[in-house]
mmCIF file of C-alpha atoms in Angstrom:
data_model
loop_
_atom_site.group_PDB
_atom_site.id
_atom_site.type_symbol
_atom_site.label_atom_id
_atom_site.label_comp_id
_atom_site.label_asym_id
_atom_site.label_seq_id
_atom_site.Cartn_x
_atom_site.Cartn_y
_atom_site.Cartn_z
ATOM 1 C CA UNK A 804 4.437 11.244 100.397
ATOM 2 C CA UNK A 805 6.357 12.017 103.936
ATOM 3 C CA UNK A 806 5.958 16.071 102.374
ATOM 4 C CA UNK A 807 2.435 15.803 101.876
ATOM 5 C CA UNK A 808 1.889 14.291 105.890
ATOM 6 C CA UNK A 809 4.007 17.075 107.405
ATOM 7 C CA UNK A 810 2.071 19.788 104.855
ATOM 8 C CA UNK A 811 -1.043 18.374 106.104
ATOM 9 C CA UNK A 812 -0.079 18.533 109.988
ATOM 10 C CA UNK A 813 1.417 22.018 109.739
ATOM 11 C CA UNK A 814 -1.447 23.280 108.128
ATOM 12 C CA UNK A 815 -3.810 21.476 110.934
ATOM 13 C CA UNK A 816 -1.832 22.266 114.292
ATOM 14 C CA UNK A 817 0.031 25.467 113.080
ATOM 15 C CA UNK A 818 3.003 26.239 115.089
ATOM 16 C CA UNK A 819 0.495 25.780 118.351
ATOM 17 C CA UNK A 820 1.539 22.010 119.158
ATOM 18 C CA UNK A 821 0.030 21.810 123.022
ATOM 19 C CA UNK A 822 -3.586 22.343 121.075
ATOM 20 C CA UNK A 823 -4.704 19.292 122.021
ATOM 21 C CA UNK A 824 -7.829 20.006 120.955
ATOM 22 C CA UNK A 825 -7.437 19.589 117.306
ATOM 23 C CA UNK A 826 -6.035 15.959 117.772
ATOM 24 C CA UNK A 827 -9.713 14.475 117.487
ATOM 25 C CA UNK A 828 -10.667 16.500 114.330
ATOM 26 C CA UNK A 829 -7.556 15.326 112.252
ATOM 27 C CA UNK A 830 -8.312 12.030 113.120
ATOM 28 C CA UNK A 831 -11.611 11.678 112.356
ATOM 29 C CA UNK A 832 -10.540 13.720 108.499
ATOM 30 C CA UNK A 833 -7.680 10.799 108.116
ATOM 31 C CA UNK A 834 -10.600 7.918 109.134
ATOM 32 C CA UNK A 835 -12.800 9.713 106.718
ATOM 33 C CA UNK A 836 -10.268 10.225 103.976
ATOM 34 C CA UNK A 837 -9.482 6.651 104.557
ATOM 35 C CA UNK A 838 -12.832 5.738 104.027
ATOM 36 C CA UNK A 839 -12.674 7.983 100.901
ATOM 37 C CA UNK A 840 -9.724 5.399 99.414
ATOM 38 C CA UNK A 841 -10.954 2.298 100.597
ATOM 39 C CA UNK A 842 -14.235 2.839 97.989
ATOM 40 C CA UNK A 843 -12.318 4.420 95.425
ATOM 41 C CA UNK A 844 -9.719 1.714 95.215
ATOM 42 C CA UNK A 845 -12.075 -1.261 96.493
ATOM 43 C CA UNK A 846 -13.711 -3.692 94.022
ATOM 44 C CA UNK A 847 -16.263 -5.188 96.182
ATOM 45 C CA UNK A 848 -17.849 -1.983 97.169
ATOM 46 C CA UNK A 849 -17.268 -0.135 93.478
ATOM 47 C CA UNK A 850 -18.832 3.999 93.026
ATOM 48 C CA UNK A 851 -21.905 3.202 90.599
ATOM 49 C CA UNK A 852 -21.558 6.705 89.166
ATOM 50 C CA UNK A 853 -17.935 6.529 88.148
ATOM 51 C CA UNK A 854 -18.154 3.070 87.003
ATOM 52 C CA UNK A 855 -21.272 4.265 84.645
ATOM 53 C CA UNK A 856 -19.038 7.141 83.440
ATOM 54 C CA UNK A 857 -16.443 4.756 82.257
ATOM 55 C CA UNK A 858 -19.194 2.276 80.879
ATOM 56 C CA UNK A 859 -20.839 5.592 79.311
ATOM 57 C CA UNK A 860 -17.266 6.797 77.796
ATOM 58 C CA UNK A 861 -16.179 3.050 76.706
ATOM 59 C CA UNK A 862 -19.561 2.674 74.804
ATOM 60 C CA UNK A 863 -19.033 6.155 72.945
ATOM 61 C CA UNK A 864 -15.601 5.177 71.865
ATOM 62 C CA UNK A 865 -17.187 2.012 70.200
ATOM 63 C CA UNK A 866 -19.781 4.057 68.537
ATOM 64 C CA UNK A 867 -16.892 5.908 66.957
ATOM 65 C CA UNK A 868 -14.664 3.199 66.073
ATOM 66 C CA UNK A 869 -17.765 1.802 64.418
ATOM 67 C CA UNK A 870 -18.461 5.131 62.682
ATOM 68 C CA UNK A 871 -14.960 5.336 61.699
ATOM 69 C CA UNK A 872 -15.809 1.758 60.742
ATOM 70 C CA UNK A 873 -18.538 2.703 58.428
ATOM 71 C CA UNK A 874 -16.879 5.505 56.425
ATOM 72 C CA UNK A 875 -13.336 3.368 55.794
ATOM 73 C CA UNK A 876 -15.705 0.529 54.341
ATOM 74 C CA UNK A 877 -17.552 3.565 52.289
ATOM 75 C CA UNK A 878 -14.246 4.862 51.619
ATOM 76 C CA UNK A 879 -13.189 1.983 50.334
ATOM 77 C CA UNK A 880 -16.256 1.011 48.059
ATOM 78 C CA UNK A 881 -15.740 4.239 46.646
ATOM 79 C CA UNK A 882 -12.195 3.446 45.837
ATOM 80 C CA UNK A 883 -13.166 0.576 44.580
ATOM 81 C CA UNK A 884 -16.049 1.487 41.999
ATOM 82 C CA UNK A 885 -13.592 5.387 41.138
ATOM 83 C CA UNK A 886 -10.802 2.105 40.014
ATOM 84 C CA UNK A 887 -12.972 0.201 38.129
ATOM 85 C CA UNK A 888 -14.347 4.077 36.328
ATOM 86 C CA UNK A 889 -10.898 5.125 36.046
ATOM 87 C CA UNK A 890 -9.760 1.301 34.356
ATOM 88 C CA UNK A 891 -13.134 1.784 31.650
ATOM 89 C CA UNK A 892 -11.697 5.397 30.858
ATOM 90 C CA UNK A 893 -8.103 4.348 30.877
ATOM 91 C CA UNK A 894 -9.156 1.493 28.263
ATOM 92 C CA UNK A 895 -10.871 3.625 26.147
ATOM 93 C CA UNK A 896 -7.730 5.836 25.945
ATOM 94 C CA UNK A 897 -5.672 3.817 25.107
ATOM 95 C CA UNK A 898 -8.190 2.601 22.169
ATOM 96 C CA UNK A 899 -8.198 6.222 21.164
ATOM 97 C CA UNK A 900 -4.114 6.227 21.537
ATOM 98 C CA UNK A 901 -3.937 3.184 19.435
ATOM 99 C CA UNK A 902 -6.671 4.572 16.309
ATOM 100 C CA UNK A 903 -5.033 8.218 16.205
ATOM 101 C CA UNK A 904 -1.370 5.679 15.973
ATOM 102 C CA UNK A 905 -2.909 3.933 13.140
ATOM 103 C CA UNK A 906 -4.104 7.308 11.587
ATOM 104 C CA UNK A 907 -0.858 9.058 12.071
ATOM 105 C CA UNK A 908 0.852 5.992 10.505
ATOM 106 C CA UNK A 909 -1.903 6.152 7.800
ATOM 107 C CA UNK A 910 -1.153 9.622 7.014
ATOM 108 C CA UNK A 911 2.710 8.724 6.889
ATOM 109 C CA UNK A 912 2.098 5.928 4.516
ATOM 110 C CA UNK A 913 0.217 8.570 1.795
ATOM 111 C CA UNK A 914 2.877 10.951 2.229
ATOM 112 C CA UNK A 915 5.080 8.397 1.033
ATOM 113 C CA UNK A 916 3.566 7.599 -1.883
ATOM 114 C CA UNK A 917 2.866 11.280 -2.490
ATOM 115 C CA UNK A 918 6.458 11.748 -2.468
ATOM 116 C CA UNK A 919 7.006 9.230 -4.957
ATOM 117 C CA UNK A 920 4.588 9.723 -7.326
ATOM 118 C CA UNK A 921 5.435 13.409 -7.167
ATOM 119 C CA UNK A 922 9.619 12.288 -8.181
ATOM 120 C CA UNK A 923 7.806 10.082 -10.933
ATOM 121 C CA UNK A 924 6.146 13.121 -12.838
ATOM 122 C CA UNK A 925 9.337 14.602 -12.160
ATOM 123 C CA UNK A 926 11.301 11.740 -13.816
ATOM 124 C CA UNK A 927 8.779 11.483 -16.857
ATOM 125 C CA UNK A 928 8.636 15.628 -17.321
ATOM 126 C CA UNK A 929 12.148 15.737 -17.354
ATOM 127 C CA UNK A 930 12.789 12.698 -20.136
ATOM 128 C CA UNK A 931 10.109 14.399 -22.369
ATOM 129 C CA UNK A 932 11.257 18.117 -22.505
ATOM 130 C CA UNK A 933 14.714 19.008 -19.853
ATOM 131 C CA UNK A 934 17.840 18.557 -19.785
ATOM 132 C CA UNK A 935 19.234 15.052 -19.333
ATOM 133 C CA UNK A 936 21.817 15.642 -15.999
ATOM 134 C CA UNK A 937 19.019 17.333 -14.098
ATOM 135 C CA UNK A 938 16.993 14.464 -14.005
ATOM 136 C CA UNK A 939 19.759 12.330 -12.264
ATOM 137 C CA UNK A 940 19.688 14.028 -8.693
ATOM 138 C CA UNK A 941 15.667 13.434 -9.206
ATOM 139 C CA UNK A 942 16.242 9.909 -9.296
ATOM 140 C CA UNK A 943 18.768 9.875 -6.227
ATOM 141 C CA UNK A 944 15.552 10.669 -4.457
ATOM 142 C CA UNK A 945 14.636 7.340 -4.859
ATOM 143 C CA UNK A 946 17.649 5.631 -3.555
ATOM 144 C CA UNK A 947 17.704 7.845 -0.891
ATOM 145 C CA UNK A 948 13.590 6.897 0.343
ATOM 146 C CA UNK A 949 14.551 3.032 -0.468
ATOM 147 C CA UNK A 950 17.785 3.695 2.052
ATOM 148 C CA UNK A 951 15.375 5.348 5.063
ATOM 149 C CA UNK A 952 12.718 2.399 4.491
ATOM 150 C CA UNK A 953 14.051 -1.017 3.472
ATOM 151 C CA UNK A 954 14.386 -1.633 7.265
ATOM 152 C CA UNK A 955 10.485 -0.821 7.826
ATOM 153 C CA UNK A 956 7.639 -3.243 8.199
ATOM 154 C CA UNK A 957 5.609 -1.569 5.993
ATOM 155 C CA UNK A 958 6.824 -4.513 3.409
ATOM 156 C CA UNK A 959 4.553 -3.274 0.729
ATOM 157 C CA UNK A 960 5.547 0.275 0.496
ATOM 158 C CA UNK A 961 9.500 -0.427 0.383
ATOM 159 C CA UNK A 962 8.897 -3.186 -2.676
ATOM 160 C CA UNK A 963 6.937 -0.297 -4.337
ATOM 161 C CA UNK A 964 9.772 2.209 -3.952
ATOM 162 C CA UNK A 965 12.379 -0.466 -4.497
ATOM 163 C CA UNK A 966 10.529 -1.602 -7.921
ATOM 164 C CA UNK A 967 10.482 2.307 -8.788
ATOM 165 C CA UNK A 968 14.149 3.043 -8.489
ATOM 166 C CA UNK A 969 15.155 -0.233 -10.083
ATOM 167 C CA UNK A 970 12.967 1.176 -13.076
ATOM 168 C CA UNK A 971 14.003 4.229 -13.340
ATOM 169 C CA UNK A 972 17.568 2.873 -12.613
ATOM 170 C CA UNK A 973 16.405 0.761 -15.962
ATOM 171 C CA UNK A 974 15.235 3.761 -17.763
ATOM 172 C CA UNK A 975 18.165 5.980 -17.079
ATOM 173 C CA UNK A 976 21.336 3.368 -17.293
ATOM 174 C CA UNK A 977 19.980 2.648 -21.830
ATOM 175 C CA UNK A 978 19.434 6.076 -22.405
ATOM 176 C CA UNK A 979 23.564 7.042 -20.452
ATOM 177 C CA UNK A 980 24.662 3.830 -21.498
ATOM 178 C CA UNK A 981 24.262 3.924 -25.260
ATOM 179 C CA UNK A 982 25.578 7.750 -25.107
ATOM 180 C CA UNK A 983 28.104 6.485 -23.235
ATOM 181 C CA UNK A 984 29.024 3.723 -25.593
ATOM 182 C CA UNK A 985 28.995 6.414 -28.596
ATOM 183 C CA UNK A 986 31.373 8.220 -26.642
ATOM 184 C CA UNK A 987 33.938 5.533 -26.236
ATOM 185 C CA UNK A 988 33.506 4.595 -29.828
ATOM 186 C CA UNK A 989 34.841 7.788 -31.030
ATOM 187 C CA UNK A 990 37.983 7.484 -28.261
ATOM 188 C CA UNK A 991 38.577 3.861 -29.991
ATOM 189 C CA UNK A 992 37.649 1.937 -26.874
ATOM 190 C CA UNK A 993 38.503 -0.828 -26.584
ATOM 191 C CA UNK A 994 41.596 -0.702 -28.212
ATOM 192 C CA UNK A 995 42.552 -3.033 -30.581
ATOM 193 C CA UNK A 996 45.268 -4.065 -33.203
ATOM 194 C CA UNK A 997 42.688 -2.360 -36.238
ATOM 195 C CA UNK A 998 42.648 0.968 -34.366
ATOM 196 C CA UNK A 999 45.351 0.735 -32.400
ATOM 197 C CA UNK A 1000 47.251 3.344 -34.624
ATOM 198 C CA UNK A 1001 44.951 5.128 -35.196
ATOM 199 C CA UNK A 1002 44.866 8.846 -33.618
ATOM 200 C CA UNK A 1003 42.171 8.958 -30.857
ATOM 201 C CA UNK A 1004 39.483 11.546 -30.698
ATOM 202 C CA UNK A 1005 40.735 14.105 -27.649
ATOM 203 C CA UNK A 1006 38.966 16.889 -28.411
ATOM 204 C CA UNK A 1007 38.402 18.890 -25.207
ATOM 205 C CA UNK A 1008 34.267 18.508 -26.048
ATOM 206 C CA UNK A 1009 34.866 14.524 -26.580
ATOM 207 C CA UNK A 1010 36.727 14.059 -22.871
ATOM 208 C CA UNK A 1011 33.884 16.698 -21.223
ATOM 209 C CA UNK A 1012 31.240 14.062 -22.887
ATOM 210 C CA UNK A 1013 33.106 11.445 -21.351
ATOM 211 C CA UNK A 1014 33.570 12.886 -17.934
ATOM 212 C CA UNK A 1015 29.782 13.780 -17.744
ATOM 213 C CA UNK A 1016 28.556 10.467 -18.754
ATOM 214 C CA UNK A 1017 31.171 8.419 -16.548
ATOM 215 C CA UNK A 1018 29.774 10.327 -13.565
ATOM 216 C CA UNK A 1019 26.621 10.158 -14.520
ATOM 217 C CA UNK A 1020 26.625 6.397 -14.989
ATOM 218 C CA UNK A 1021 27.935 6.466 -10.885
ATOM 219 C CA UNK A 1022 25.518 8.409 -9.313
ATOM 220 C CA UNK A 1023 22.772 5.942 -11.279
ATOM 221 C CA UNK A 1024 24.109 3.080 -9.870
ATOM 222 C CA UNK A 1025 22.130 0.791 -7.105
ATOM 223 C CA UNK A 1026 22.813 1.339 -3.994
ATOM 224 C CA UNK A 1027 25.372 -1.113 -2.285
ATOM 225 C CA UNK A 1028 22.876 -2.555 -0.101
ATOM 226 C CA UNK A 1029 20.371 -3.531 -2.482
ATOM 227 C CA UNK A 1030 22.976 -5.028 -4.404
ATOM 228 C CA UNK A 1031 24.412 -7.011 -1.678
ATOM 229 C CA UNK A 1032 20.780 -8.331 -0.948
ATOM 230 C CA UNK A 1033 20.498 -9.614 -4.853
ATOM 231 C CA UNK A 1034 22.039 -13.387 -6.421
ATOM 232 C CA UNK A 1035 24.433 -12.574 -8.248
ATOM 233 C CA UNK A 1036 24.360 -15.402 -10.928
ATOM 234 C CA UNK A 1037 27.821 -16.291 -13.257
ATOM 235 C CA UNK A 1038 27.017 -14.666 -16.222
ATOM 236 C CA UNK A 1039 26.179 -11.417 -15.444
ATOM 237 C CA UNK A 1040 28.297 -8.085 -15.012
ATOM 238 C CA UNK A 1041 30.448 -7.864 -12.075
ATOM 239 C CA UNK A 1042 28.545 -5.506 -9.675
ATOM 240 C CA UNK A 1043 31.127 -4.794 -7.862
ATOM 241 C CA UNK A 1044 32.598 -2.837 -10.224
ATOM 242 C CA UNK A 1045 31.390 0.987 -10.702
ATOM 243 C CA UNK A 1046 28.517 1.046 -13.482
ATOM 244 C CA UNK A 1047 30.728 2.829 -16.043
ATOM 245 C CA UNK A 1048 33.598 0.195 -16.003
ATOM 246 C CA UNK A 1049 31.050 -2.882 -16.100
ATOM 247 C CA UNK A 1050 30.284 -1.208 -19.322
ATOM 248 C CA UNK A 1051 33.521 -0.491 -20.914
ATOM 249 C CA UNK A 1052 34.295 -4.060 -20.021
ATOM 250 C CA UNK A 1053 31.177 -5.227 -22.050
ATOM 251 C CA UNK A 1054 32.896 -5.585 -25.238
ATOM 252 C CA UNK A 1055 36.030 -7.118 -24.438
ATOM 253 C CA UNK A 1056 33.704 -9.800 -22.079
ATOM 254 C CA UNK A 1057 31.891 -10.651 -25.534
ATOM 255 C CA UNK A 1058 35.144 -10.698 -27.729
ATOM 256 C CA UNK A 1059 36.452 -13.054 -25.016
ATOM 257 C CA UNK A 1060 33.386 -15.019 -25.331
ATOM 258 C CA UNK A 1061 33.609 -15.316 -29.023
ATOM 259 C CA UNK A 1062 37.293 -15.898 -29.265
ATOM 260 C CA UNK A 1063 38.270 -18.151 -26.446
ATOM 261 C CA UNK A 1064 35.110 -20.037 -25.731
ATOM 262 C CA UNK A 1065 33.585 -20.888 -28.851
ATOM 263 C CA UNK A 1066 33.224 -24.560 -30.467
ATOM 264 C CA UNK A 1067 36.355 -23.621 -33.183
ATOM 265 C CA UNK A 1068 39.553 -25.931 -32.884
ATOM 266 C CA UNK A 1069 41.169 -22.317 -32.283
ATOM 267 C CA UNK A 1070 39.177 -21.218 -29.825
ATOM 268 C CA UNK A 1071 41.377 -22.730 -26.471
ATOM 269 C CA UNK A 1072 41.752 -21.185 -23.000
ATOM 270 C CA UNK A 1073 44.953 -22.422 -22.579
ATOM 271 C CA UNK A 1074 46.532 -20.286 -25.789
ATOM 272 C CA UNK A 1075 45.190 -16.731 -24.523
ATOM 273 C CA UNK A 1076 48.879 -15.137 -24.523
ATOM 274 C CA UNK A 1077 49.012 -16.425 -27.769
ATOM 275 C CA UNK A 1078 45.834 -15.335 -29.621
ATOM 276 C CA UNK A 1079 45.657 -11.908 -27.889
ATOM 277 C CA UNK A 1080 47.093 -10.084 -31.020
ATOM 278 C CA UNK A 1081 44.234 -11.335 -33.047
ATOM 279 C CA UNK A 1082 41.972 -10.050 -30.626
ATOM 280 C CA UNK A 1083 39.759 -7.167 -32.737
#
């Protein structure tokens, strides 16, 4: 401030300072710029044109905050109704999600039994006109769909596969089973004191039979974990044992039976040792 007072008196007097002259004129600018202030700054006396220029200016900046106003509410209807559009198309997506689910589950559930009944022709071509061993990895098919579904929820299609191996599992354990028990007929199973002396049959075809049968009989079996999911009642075959071996131990179970646990006065449990020589 003390700059702009000795700017403003050097640029009045100059360097001339006995110009006395000039004295009245400067005061009569500071009286007048004086004056100037006291309006600008005074509130009792305010400038009508500069006060209507603020009014003016304050009143256009509420015009545009109620503008703005308008188009945020707008905005926001807009919002509001694109939601509720978007929420109606969003629904009916998900309806269409859900049916082409259903379908595509659909579809997997005919494949299914497409599969099977395709392994069932299969099964009954093969016991009409080929080769017996052949139609044992044909039925492994079906042990191997009941493994991949007995955990589904389709309950329906894993009692219809499970029914179809257990017949087939039926079908194919009679038809090995009584080759199998020819077999061991003509190796003098199970040994006992009327053929124990006799020479058994070893012939390199006989043993081959064997072999082929006793595997066969294996890879027929049910699987463990259908087994483990069935009562096992008293006076059936142990399961536990391989298929082949249950069946070997078929006729020594029923000798047993007839021997040791009849109604005879000879038949006693407590004289096995005994009695096992007349076993045959």
């Amino acid at each position: 401030m003390f700059l702009d007072v000795v700017e403003f008196f050097n640029s009045e007097l100059g360097s001339d300072l006995s110009d006395a002259k000039k004295i009245p004129e400067i005061i009569d600018k500071i009286s007048k710029y004086e004056e100037e202030l006291e309006r600008e700054f005074n509130p009792h006396n305010p400038d009508l044109a500069r006060v209507n220029s603020f009014i003016k200016t304050a009143e256009n900046a509420i015009e545009k905050i109620k503008d703005l106003s308008e188009k945020c509410e707008e905005l926001r209807k807009s919002a509001n109704s694109d939601s509720e559009s978007l929420k109606s198309i969003k629904e009916d997506f998900s309806s269409k999600i859900k049916e082409l689910k259903e379908a595509e589950s659909l579809y997997c559930y005919f494949q299914w039994i497409l599969k099977v009944e395709k392994h069932n022709a299969s099964m009954e071509e093969a016991l009409k006109n080929g080769p017996m061993y052949p139609i044992i990895d044909v039925y492994t098919k079906f042990k191997e769909f009941w493994e991949q579904l007995r955990t589904s929820d389709c309950k329906n299609l894993v009692t219809y596969i499970k029914k179809t191996m257990i017949y087939w599992h039926d079908v194919l354990r009679e038809k090995f089973g009584m080759e199998f028990q020819k077999i061991l007929g003509s190796l003098y199973w199970p040994v006992s004191s009327a053929n124990l002396k006799m020479p058994p049959n070893q012939s390199s075809d006989t043993l081959m039979k064997f072999n082929q049968l006793f595997l066969a009989l294996c890879k027929i079996a049910l699987p463990d974990a259908y087994i483990k999911t069935q009562d096992i009642k008293d006076d059936v075959e142990d399961t536990s044992l391989l298929l082949p071996l249950q069946l070997m131990l078929q006729p020594l179970q029923k000798r047993f039976i007839f021997h040791f646990m009849g109604k005879k006065l000879t038949n006693r449990l407590d004289k096995i040792l005994n009695e096992l020589s007349n076993v045959g």
